[in-house]
XYZ file of C-alpha atoms in Angstrom:
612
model
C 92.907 51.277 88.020
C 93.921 49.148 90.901
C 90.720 47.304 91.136
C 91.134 43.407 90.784
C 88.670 40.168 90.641
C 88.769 37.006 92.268
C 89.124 33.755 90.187
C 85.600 34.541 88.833
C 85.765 34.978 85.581
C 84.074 38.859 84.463
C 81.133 39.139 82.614
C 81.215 41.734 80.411
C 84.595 42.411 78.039
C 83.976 46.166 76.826
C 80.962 48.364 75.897
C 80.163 49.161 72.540
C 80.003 52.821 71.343
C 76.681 53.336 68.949
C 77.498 54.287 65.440
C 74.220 56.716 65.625
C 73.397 58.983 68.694
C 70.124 58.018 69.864
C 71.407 54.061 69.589
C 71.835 52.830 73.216
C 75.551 51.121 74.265
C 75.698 47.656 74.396
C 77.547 45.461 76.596
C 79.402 42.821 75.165
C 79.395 39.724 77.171
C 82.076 36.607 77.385
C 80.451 34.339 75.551
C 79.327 36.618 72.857
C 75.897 37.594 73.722
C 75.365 41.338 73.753
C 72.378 43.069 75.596
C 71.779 46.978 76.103
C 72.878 48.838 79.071
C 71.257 51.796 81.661
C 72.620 55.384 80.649
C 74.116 55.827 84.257
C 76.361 52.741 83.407
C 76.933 53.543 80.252
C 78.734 56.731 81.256
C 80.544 55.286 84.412
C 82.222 52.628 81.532
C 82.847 55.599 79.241
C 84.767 57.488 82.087
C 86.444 54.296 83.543
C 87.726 54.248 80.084
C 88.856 57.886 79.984
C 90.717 57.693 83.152
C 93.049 54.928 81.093
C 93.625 57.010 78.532
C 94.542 59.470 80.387
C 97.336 57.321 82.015
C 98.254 56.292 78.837
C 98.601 59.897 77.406
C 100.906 60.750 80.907
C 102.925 57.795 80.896
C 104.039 59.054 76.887
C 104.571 62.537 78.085
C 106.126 61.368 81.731
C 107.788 58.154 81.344
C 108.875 57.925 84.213
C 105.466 58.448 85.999
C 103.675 55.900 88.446
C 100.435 55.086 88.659
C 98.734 54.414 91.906
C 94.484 54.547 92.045
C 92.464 55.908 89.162
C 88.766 55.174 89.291
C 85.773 56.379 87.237
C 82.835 58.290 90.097
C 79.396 60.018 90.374
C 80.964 63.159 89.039
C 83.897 62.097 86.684
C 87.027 59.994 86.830
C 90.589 60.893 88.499
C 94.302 58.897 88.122
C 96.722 59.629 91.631
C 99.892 59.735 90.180
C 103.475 59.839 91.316
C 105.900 62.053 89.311
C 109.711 62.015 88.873
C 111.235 64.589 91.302
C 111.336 68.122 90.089
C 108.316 67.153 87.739
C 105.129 69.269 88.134
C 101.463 69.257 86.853
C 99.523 72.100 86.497
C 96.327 72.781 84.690
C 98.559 75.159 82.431
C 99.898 71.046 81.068
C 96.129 69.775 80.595
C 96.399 71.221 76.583
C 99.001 68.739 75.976
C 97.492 65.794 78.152
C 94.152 66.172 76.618
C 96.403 66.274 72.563
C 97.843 63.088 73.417
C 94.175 62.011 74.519
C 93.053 62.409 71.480
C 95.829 61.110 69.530
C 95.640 57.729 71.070
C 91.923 58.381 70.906
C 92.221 58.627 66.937
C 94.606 55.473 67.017
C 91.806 53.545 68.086
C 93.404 50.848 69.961
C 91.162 47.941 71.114
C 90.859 47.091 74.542
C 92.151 43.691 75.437
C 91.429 41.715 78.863
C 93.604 38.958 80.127
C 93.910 37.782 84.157
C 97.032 36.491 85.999
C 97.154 34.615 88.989
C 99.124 36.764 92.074
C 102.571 35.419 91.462
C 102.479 36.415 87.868
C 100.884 39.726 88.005
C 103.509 40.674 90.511
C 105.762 39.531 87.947
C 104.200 42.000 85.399
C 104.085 45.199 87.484
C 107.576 44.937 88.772
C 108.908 44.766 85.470
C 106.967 47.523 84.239
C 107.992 49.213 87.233
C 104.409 49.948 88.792
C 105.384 49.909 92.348
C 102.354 51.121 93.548
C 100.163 48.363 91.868
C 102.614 45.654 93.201
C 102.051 47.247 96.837
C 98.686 46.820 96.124
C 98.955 43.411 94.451
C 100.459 41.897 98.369
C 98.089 42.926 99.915
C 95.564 39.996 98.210
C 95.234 36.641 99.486
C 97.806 34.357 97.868
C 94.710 32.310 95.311
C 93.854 36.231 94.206
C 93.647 35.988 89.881
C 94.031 39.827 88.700
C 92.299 41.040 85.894
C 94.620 43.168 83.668
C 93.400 45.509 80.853
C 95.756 46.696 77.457
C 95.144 49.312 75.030
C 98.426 49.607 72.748
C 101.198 49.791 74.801
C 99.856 50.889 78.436
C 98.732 47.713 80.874
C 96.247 48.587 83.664
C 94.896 46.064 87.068
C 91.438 46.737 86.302
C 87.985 44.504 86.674
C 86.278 47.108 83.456
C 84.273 46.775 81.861
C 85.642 48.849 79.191
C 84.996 50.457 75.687
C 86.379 48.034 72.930
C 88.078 50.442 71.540
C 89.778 53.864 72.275
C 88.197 55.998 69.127
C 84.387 55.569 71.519
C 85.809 58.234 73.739
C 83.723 61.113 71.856
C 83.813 63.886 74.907
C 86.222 64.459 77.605
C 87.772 66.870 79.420
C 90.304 67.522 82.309
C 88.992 69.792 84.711
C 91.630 70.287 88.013
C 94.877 68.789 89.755
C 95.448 68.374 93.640
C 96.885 66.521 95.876
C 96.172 63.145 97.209
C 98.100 60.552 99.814
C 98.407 57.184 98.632
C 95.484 54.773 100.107
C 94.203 58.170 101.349
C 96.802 58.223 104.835
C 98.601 61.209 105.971
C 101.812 58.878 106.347
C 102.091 57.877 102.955
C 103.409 59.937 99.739
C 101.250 62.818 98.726
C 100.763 61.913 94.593
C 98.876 64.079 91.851
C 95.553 63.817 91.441
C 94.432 64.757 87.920
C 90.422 65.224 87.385
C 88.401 65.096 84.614
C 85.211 64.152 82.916
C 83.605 62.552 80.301
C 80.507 61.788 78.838
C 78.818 60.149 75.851
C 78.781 63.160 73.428
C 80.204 66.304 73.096
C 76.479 68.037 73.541
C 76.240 65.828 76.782
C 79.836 67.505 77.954
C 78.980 71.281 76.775
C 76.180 70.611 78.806
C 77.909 70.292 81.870
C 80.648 72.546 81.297
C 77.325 75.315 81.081
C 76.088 73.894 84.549
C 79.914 74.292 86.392
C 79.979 77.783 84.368
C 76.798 78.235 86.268
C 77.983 76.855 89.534
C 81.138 78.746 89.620
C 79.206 81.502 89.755
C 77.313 80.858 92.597
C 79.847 79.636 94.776
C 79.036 80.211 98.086
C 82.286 81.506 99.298
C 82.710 83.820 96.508
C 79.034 85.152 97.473
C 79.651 85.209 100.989
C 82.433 87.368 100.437
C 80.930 89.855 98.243
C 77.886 90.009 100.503
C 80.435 89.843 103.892
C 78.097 86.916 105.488
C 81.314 85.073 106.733
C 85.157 84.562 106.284
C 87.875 81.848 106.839
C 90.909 82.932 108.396
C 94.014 80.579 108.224
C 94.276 81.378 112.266
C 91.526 78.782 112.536
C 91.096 76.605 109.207
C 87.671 74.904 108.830
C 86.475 77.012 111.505
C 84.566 79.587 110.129
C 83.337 83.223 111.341
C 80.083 84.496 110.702
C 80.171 88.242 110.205
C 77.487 90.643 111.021
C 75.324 90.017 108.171
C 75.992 86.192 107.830
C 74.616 86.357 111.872
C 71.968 88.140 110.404
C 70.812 85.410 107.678
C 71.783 82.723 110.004
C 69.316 83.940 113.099
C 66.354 84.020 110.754
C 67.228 80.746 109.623
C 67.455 79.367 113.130
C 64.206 81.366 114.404
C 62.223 79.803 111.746
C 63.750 76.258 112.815
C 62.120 77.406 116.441
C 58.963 78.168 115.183
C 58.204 74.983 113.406
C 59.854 72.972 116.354
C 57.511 74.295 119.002
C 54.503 74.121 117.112
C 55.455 70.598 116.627
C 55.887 70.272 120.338
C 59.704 69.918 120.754
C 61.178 71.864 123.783
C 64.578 73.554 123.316
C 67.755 72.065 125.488
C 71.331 73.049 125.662
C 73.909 70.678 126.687
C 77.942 71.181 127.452
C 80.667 71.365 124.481
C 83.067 69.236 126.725
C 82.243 65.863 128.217
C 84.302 63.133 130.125
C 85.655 60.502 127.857
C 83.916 57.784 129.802
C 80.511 59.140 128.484
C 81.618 59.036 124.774
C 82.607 55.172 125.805
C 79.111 54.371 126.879
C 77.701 55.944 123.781
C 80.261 53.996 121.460
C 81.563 57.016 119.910
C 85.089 56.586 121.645
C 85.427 53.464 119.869
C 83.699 53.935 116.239
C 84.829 57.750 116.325
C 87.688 58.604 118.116
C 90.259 59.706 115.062
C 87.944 62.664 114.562
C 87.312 63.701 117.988
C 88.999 66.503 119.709
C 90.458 66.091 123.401
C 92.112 67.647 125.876
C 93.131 66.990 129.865
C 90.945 67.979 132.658
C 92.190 67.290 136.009
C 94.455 64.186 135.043
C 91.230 62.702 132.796
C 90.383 62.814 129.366
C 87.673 65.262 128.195
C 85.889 65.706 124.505
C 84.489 68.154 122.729
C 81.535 66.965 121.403
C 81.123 65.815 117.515
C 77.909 64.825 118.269
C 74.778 66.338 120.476
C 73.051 62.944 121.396
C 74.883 62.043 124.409
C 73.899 64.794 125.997
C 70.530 64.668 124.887
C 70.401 60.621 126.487
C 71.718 62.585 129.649
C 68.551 65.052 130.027
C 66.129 62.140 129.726
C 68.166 59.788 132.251
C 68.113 62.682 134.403
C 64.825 62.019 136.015
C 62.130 59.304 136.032
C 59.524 59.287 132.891
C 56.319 57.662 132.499
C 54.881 56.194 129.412
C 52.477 58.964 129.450
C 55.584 61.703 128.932
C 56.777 59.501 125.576
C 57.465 60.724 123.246
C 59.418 63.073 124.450
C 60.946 65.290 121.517
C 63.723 67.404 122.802
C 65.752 69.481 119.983
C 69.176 71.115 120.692
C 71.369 73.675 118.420
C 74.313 71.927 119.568
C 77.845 73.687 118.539
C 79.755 70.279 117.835
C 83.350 70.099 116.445
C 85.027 67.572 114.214
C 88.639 66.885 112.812
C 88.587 67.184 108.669
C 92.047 66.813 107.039
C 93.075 70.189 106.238
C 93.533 69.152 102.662
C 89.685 68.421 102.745
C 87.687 71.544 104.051
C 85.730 73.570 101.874
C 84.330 76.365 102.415
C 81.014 76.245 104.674
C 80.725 72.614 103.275
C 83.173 70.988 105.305
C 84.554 72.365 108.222
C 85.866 71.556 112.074
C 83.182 73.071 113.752
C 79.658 73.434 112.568
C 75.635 74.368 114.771
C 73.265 70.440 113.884
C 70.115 71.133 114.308
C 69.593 68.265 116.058
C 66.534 66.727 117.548
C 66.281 63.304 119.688
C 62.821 61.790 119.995
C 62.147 59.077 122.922
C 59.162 57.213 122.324
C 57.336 53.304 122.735
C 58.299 50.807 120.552
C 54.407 50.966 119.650
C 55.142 55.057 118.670
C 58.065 54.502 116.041
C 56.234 54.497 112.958
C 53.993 57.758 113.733
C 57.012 59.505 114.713
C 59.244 58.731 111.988
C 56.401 60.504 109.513
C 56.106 63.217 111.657
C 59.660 63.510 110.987
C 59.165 62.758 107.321
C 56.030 65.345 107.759
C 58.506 68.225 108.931
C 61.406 67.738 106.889
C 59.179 67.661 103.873
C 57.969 71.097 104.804
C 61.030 72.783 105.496
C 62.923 71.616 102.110
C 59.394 73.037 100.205
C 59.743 75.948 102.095
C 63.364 76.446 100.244
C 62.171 75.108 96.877
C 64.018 72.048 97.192
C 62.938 68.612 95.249
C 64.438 65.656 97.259
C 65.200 61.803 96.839
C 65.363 59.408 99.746
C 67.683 56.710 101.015
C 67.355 53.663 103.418
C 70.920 52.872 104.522
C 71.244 49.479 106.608
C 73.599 47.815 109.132
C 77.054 48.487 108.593
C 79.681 46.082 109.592
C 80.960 48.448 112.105
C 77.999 48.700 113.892
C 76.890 47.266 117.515
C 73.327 45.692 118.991
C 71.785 42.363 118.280
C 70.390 41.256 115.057
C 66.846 41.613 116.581
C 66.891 45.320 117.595
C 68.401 45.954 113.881
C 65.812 43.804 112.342
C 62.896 45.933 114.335
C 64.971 49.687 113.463
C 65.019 48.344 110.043
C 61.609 47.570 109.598
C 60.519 50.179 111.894
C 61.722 52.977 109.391
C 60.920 50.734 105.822
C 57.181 50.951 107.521
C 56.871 54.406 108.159
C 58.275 55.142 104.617
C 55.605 52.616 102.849
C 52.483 53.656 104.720
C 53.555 57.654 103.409
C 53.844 56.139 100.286
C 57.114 57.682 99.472
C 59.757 56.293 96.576
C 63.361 55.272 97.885
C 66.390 53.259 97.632
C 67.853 51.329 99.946
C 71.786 51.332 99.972
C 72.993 48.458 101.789
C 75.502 48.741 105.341
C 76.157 52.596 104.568
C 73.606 53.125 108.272
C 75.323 54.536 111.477
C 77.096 52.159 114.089
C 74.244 52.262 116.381
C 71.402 52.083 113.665
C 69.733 52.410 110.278
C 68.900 55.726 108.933
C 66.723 57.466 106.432
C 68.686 60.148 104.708
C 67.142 63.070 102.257
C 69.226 64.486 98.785
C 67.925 67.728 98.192
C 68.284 69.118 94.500
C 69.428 72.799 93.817
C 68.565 74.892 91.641
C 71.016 73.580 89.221
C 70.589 70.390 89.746
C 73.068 69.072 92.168
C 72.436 66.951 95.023
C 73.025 67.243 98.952
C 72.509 64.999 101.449
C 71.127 66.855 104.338
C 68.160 65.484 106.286
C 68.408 62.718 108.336
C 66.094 59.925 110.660
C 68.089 57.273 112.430
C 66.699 54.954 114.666
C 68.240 53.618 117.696
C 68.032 51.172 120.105
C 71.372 50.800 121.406
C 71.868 54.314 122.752
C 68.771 53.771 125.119
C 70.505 50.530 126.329
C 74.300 51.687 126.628
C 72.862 54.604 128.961
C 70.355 52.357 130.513
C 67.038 54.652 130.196
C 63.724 53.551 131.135
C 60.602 54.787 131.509
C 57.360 53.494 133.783
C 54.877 51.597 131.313
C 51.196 51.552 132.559
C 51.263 48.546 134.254
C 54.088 50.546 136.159
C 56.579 47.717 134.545
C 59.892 49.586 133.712
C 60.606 49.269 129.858
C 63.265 51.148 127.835
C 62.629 53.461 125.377
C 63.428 53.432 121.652
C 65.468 57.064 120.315
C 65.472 58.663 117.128
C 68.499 60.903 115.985
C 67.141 63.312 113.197
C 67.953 66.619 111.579
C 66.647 68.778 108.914
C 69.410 71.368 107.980
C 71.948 68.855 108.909
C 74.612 71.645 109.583
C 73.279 75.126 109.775
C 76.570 76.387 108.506
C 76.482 73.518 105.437
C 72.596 74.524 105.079
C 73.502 77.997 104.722
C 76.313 77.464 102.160
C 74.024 75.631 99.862
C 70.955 78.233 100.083
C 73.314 80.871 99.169
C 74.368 78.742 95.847
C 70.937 77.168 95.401
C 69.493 81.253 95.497
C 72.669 82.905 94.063
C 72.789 85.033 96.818
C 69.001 86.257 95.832
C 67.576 85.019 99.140
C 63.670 85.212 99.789
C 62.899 88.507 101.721
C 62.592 86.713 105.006
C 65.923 85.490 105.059
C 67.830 88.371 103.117
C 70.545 89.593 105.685
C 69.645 92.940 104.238
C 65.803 93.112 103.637
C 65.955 96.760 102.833
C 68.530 99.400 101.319
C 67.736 103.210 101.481
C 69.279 104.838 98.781
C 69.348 108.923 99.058
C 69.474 110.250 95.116
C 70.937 113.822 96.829
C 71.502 115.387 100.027
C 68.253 117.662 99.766
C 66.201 114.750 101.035
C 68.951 113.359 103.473
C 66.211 114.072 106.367
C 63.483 112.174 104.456
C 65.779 109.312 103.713
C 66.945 109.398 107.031
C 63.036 109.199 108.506
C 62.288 106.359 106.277
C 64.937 104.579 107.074
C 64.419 105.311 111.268
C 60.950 103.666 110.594
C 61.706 100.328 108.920
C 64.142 100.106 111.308
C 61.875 100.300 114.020
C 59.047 97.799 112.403
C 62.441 95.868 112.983
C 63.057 95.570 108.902
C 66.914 94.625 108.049
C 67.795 97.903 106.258
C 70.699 100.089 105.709
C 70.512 103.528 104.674
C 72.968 105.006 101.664
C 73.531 107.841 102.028
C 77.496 108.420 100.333
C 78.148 111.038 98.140
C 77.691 108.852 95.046
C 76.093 109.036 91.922
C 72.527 106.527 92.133
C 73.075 104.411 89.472
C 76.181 103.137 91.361
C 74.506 102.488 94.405
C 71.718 100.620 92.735
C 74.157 98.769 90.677
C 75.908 97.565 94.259
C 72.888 97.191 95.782
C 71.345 95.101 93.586
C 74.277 92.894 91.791
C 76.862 92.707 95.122
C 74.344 93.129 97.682
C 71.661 91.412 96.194
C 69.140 93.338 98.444
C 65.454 92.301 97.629
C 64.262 95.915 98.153
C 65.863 99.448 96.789
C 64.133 102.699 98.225
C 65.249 105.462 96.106
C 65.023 108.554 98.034
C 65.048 112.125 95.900
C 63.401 115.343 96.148
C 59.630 114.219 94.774
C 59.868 111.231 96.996
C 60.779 113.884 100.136
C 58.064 116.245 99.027
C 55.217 113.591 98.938
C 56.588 111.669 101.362
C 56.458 108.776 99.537
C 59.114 106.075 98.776
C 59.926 105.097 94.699
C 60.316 101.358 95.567
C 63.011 99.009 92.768
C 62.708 94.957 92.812
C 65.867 93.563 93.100
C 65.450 91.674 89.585
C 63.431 94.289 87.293
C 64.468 97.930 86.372
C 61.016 99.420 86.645
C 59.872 101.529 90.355
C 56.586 102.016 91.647
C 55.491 104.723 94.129
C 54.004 103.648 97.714
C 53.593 105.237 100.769
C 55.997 104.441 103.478
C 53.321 102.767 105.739
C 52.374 100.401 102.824
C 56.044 99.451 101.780
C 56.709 98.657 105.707
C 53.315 96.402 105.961
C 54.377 94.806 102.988
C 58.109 93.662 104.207
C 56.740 93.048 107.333
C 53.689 90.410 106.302
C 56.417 88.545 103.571
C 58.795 88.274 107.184
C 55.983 87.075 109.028
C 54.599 84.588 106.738
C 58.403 83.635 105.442
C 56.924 84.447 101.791
């Protein structure tokens, strides 16, 4: 597992399986005492556990095999392994993993701790031949004691703790293979990296299996290729293209983001793609960010494209004087930024190279931070209601890569813990995971499934103000800096948009639907009506298309409603032409009802309006 302890001895030896289902685990402590344990840690033990069983059931079918990292996470447990050359994994080889799984499963070996100092567990890998482990071994200090873990014949570096005994794995399965460089670098060895997961009982893993079932489903770039919102081309990987209808979904996702902004009393700013290098310096991007920054050479200098919009955001405000009666000052920007993701990392509209933040940057007095922050809190809130979103939030402090004084960290700190107690909201703080320049408050939205995102963000900043030397005139007409705030609600637009299409299926709210509206003509005898209807949504400027192929209806419904997932079918036939009416079809119910045209177009256009 390549994780080690110091000469601390570890507290807990293994983790008790229950003999009855509803009997919590217990942890089994050193010197004997036992005490009950939280069900999150209960299953990060049980797939810690899995993960060296796993290793154990490769190294009997691979013998030759090396093991590098293979830790238990949030959403399952992975070993990075090196095979012999010529020697492949596929998921067509998990059948017989998962059989040898279970046999040493069924063997039910006990798992035994013991701890070596450095000399001697160097000893130990090399002449099991673990070459990775004894890599990772000299890289401790030279007092290191490493904690080693044994079920049967297979050894494993691991801290635990783990089940006492193989037969507690009840539920596991493995669940996908990639690749993976060792210690994560481009320079090293690519190794396999098998997946899988386990939980508690084999309800608990049905369970899940149901919820990836359902997530599969509603991938996003399976959907936004059936509904043509956007593609990937391998021209320009992680940089995708929206298509007309994506463009579409997108614009009415960015006008609503203009309507809220100015009726909160942001103005709108653009600043360039490309800046001089010299101004990501003074920001302290150059040196906390500069292996994913893109460059290039402008007349003998270096210029980059921006990953970030603040900068130029700092570089409107500094460009003219501001009094304390101006602050704040909330200035938003759709800022097209670019970053470099490892190839072997992009996904979809989830991670990619190039991606519109919604940004905003608010300049205010120090005396201003705490209003503004739950204004912030106030806006966000709204838009992730709007979406049907539930959402948890997170207060992440002063990382050790990080630059200002101890003070203006204290003040950020306690600037945003205020704002977040007088609002009365629940959160967790998690400790140094903040930005270099300050803490943040960060929002996990949960899908309609279930599955978090981390999307919103506040951070508060008082070193950007000072790097670029802003000021504004205070009423005593005493020059004072400002403090900034970095936030965002979508986080990425394109990101946003890839987890409303999974979080709706596709079945976005009318408002949003690329296609609001499809006209479907039953026959070619009331072509003209269809075409008149259509002619008038389009000019109460309704997204609608108008069907009008020689196909039977029941086909076009079928596509409109199950690939195109349009919220509204018109069905145009002869009755419909002759009372010039429309026969209107939900996209999620099989029954019609009759309206006039007038009423259907009100309608569509009062649920646009009031983004229904």
């Amino acid at each position: 597992m390549m994780q080690v302890k110091n000469a601390e001895r570890i507290a807990r030896t293994c983790i008790r399986h229950p003999r009855g289902e509803n009997i919590p685990m217990k942890a089994l402590y050193n010197d004997g005492s036992v005490a009950e344990l939280p069900q999150d840690e209960v299953t990060h033990v049980i797939r810690h556990s899995a993960a060296h069983i796993m290793a154990q059931a490769i190294k009997r079918l691979y013998p030759e095999a090396d093991f590098a990292y293979g830790p238990a996470t949030d959403n399952g447990f992975y070993y990075d392994v090196d095979l012999p050359e010529g020697v492949k994994i596929s998921e067509d080889d998990f059948p017989a993993i998962e059989a040898e799984m279970k046999k040493i499963v069924k063997e039910n070996l006990k798992f035994s701790v013991y701890e070596k100092p450095r000399a001697e567990a160097i000893a130990l890998m090399e002449e099991r031949g673990e070459k990775y482990k004894v890599e990772h071994i000299g890289d401790l200090d030279d007092d290191a004691r490493i904690t080693f873990y044994q079920q049967g014949d297979y050894i494993d570096m691991c801290v635990g703790p783990h089940i006492c005994y193989t037969k507690a794995l009840k539920a596991f399965k493995l669940t996908g293979v990639s690749g993976a460089y060792w210690k994560g670098d481009k320079d090293n060895k690519m190794l396999t990296r098998i997946n899988g997961i386990a939980f508690r009982t084999q309800e608990e893993l049905d369970a899940h299996l149901k919820l990836m079932e359902e997530a599969e489903r509603r991938d996003h770039r399976r959907i936004g290729k059936e509904m043509n919102l956007f593609m990937l081309a391998d021209e320009g990987p992680g940089f995708p293209f929206f298509l007309p209808k994506g463009m579409a979904l997108k614009n009415a996702l960015i006008d609503y983001w203009r309507d809220i902004h100015y009726r909160d009393g942001y103005v709108e700013v653009s600043t360039p793609m490309i800046m001089n290098r010299k101004l990501w310096e003074t920001s302290g991007h150059w040196d906390h960010y500069k292996n994913n920054m893109y460059s290039t050479v402008i007349d003998d200098e270096i210029y980059c494209i921006k990953p970030m919009n603040c900068p130029g955001g700092v570089m409107v405000y500094r460009a003219q004087p501001h009094s304390y009666k101006e602050l704040p000052m909330r200035v938003g920007e759709l800022g097209l930024v670019h970053r470099h993701e490892l190839k072997g990392a992009l996904h979809g509209l989830f991670r990619v190279r190039c991606f519109t933040q919604d940004d905003a940057h608010i300049f205010m007095r120090r005396d201003q931070i705490e209003e503004e922050i739950m204004g912030v809190v106030h806006l966000i809130n709204e838009v992730y209601q709007k979406f049907g979103f539930k959402y948890f939030i997170e207060l992440s402090t002063r990382p050790e890569d990080s630059m200002g004084s101890d003070e203006d960290w204290e003040a950020a700190t306690q600037g945003l813990k205020g704002a977040l107690d007088k609002l009365g909201l629940p959160y967790t703080v998690n400790e140094g995971d903040g930005a270099f320049y300050g803490p943040k408050i960060d929002f996990h939205l949960e899908d309609s499934i279930g599955r978090t995102w981390q999307c919103g963000t506040i951070q508060l900043d008082f070193q950007m103000p000072l790097n670029f030397g802003l000021e504004y005139v205070d009423e005593n007409g005493e020059k004072q800096r400002p403090i900034m705030i970095h936030r965002v609600c979508f986080g990425s637009i394109e990101r946003f948009i890839g987890i409303l299409t999974e979080h709706f299926a596709g079945k976005f709210p009318v408002w949003l639907a690329p296609t609001q509206v499809k006209v479907l003509l039953v026959s070619e005898k009331s072509e003209a009506w269809g075409q008149e209807v259509y002619e008038a949504l389009k000019a109460a400027k309704v997204r609608v298309e108008f069907d009008n192929r020689n196909e039977k209806i029941g086909y076009k419904i079928r596509q409109a409603q199950l690939v195109d997932r349009v919220p509204y079918m018109v069905i145009i036939g002869e009755k419909e032409a002759e009372d010039k009416t429309v026969s209107l079809r939900y996209r999620d119910t099989t029954a019609t009802e009759v309206m006039t045209l007038d009423d259907f177009i009100a309608k569509v256009v009062t649920e646009t309006r009031e983004r229904a």
